[in-house]
N, C-alpha and C. Protein backbone atom coordinates (compact mmCIF):
# COMPACT_ATOMS: atom_id res chain seq x y z
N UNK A 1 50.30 -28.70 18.70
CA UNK A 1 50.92 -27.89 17.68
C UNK A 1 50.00 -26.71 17.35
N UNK A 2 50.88 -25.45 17.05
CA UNK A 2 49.67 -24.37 17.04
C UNK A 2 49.79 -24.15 15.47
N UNK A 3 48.15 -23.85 15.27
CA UNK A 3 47.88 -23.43 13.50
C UNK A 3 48.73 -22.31 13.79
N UNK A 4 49.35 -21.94 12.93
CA UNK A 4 50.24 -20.55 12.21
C UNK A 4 49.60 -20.31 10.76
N UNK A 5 49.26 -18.98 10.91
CA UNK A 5 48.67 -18.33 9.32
C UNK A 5 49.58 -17.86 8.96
N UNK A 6 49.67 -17.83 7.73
CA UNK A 6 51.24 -17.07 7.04
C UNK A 6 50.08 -15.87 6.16
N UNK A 7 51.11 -14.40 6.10
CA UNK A 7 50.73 -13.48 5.81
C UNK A 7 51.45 -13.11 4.82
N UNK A 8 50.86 -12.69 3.37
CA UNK A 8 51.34 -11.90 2.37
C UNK A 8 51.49 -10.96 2.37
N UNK A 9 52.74 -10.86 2.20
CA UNK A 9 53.34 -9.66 2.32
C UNK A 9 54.20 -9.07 1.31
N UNK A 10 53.75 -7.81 1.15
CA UNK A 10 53.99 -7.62 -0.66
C UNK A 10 54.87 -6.36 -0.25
N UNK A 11 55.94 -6.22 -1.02
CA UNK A 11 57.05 -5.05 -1.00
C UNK A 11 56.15 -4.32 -1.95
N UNK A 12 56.30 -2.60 -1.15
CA UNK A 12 55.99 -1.36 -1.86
C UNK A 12 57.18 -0.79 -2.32
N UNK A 13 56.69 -0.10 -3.65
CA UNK A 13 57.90 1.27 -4.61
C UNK A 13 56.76 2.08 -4.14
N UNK A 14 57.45 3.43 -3.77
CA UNK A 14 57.00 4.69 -3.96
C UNK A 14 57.27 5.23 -4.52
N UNK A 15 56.42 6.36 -5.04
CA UNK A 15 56.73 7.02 -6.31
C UNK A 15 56.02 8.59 -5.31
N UNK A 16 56.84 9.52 -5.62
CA UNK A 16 56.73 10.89 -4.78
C UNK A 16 56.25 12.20 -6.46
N UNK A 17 55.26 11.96 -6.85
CA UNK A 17 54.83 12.76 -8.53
C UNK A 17 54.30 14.05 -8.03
N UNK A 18 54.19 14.81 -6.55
CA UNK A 18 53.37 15.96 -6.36
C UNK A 18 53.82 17.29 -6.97
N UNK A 19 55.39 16.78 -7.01
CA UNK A 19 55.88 18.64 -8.01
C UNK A 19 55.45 18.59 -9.18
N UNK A 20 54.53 17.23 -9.94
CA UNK A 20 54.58 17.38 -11.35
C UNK A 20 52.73 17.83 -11.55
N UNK A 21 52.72 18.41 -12.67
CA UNK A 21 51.67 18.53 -13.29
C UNK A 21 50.94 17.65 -14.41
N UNK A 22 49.56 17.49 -14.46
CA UNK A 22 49.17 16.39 -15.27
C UNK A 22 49.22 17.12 -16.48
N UNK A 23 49.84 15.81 -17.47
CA UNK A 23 49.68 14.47 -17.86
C UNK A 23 51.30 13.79 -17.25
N UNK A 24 51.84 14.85 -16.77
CA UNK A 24 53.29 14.38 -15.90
C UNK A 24 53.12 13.01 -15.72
N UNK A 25 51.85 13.14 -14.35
CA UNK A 25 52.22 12.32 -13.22
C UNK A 25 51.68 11.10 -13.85
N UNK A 26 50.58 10.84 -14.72
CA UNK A 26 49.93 9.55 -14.98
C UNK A 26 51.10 8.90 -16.08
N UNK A 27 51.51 10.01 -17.10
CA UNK A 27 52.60 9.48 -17.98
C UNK A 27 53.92 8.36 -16.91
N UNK A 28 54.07 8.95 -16.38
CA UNK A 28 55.33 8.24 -15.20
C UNK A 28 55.03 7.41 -14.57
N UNK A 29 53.30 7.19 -13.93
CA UNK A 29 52.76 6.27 -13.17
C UNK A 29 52.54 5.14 -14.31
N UNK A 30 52.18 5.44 -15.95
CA UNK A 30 52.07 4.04 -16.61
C UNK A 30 53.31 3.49 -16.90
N UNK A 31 54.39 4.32 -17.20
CA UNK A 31 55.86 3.86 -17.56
C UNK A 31 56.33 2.82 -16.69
N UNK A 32 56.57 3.37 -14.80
CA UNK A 32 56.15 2.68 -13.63
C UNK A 32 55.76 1.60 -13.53
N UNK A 33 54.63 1.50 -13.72
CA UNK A 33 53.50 0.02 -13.79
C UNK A 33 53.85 -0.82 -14.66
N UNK A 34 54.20 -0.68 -16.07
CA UNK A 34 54.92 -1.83 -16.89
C UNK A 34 55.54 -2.00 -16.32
N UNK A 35 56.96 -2.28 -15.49
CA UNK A 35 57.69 -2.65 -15.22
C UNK A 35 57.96 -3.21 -13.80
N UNK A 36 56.59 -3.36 -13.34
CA UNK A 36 56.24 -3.58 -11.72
C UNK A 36 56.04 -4.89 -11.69
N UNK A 37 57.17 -5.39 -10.81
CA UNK A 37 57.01 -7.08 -10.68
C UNK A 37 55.57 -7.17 -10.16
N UNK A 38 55.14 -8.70 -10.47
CA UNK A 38 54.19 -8.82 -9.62
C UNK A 38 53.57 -9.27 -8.36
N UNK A 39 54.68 -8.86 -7.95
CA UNK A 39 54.92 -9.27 -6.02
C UNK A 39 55.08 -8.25 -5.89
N UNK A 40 54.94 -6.85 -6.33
CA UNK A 40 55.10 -5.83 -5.59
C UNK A 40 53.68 -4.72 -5.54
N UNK A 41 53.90 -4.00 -4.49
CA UNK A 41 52.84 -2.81 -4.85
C UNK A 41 53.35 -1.95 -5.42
N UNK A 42 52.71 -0.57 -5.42
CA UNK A 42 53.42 0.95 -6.19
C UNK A 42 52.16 1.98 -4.84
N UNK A 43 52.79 2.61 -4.27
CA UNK A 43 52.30 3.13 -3.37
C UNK A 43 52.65 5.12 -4.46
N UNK A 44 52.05 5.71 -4.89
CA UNK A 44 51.44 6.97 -5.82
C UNK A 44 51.56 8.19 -5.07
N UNK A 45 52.11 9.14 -4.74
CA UNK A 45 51.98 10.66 -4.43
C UNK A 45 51.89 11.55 -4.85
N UNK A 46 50.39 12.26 -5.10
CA UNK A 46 50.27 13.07 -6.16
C UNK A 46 49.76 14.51 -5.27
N UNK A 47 49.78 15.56 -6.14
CA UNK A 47 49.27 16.49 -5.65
C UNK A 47 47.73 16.44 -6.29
N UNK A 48 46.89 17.65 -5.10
CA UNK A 48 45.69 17.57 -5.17
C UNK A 48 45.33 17.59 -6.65
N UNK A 49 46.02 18.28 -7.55
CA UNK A 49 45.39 18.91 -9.43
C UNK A 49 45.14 17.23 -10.06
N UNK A 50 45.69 16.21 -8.98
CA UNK A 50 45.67 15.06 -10.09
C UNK A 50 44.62 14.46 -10.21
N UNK A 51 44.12 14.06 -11.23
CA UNK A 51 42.24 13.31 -11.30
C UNK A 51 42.65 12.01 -11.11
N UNK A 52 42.03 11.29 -9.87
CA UNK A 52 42.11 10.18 -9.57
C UNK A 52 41.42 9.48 -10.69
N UNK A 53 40.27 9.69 -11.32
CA UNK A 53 39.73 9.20 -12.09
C UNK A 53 40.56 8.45 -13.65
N UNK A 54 41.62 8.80 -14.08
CA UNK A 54 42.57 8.53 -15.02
C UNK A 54 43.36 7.58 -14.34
N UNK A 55 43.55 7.73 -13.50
CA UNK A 55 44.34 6.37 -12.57
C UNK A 55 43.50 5.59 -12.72
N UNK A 56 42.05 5.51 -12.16
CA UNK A 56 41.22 4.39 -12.17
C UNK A 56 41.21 4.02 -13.88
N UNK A 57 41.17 4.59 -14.47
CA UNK A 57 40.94 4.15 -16.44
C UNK A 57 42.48 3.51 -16.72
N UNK A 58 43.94 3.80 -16.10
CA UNK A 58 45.16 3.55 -16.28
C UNK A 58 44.89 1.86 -16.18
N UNK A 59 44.58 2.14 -14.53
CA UNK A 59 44.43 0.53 -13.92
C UNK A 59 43.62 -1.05 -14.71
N UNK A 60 42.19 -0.37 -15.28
CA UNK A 60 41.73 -0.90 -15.66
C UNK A 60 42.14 -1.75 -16.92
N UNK A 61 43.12 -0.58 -17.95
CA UNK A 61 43.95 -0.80 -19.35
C UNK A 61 44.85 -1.46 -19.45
N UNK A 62 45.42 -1.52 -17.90
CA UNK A 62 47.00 -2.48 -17.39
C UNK A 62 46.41 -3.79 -17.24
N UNK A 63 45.21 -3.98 -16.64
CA UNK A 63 45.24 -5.01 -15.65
C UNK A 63 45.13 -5.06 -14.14
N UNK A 64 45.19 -4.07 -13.60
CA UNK A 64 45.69 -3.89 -12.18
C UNK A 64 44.85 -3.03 -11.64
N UNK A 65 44.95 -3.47 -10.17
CA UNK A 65 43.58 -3.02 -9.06
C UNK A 65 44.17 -1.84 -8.24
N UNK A 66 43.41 -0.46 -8.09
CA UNK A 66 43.48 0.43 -7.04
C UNK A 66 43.07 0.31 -5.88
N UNK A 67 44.07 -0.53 -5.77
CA UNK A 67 43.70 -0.93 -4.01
C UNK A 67 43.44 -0.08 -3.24
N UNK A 68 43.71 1.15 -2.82
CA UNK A 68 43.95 1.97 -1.94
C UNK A 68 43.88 3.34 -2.67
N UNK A 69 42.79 4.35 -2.16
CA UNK A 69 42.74 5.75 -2.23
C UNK A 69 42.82 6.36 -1.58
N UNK A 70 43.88 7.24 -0.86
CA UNK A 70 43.54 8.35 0.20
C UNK A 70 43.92 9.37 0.11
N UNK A 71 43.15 10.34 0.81
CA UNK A 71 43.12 11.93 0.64
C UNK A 71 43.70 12.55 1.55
N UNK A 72 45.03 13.09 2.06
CA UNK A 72 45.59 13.63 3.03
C UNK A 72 45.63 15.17 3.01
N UNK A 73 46.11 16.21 3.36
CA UNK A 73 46.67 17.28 3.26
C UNK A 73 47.35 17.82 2.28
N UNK A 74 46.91 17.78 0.83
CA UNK A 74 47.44 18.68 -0.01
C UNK A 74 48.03 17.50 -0.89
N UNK A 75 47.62 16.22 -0.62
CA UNK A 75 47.83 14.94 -1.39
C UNK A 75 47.17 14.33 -1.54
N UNK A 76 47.33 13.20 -2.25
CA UNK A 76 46.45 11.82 -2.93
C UNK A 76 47.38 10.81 -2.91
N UNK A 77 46.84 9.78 -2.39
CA UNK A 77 47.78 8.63 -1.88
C UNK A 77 47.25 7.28 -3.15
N UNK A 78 48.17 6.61 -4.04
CA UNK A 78 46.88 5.38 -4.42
C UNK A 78 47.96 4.62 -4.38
N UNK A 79 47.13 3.29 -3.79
CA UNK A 79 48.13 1.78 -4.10
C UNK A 79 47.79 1.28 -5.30
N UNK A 80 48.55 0.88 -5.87
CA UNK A 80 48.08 0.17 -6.80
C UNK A 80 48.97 -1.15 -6.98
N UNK A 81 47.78 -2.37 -7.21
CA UNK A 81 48.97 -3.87 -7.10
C UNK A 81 48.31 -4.47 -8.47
N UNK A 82 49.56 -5.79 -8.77
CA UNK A 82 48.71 -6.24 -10.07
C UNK A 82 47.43 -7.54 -9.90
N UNK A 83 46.96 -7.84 -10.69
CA UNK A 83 45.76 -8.23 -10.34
C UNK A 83 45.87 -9.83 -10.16
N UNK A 84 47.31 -10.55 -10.42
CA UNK A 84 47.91 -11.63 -10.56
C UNK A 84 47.84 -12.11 -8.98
């Protein structure tokens, strides 16, 4: 019989915030996050003006981990899951 690992696998929401300007995008990203089961991620699209740094202070105030930061072309990518 072969071991089989089972893999968690968590459904992402995207959220597309790059036309908005801050306090836009973090206002919408906490509204967002209350209401984020906790089997899910929230995968974040912001434009460059957004301070990642307020996301990291958001996360911390919720409960919930910034899994994922990345810096693409004229964007900012963040995962964020809950810490459950």
């Amino acid at each position: 019989m072969k071991n089989v690992s089972k893999f968690n696998i968590m459904e992402m929401i995207q959220f597309d915030l790059r036309s908005y300007l801050c306090p836009v995008p973090l206002v919408m990203a906490r509204c967002a996050l209350k209401q984020l089961p906790s089997h899910v991620q929230a995968l974040f699209r912001l434009n460059k003006q957004s301070d990642i740094r307020d996301f990291e202070l958001l996360c911390e105030e919720m409960g919930l981990i910034l899994k994922e930061k990345r810096e693409n072309k004229g964007e900012i990518q963040l995962i964020i899951v809950s810490s459950n």
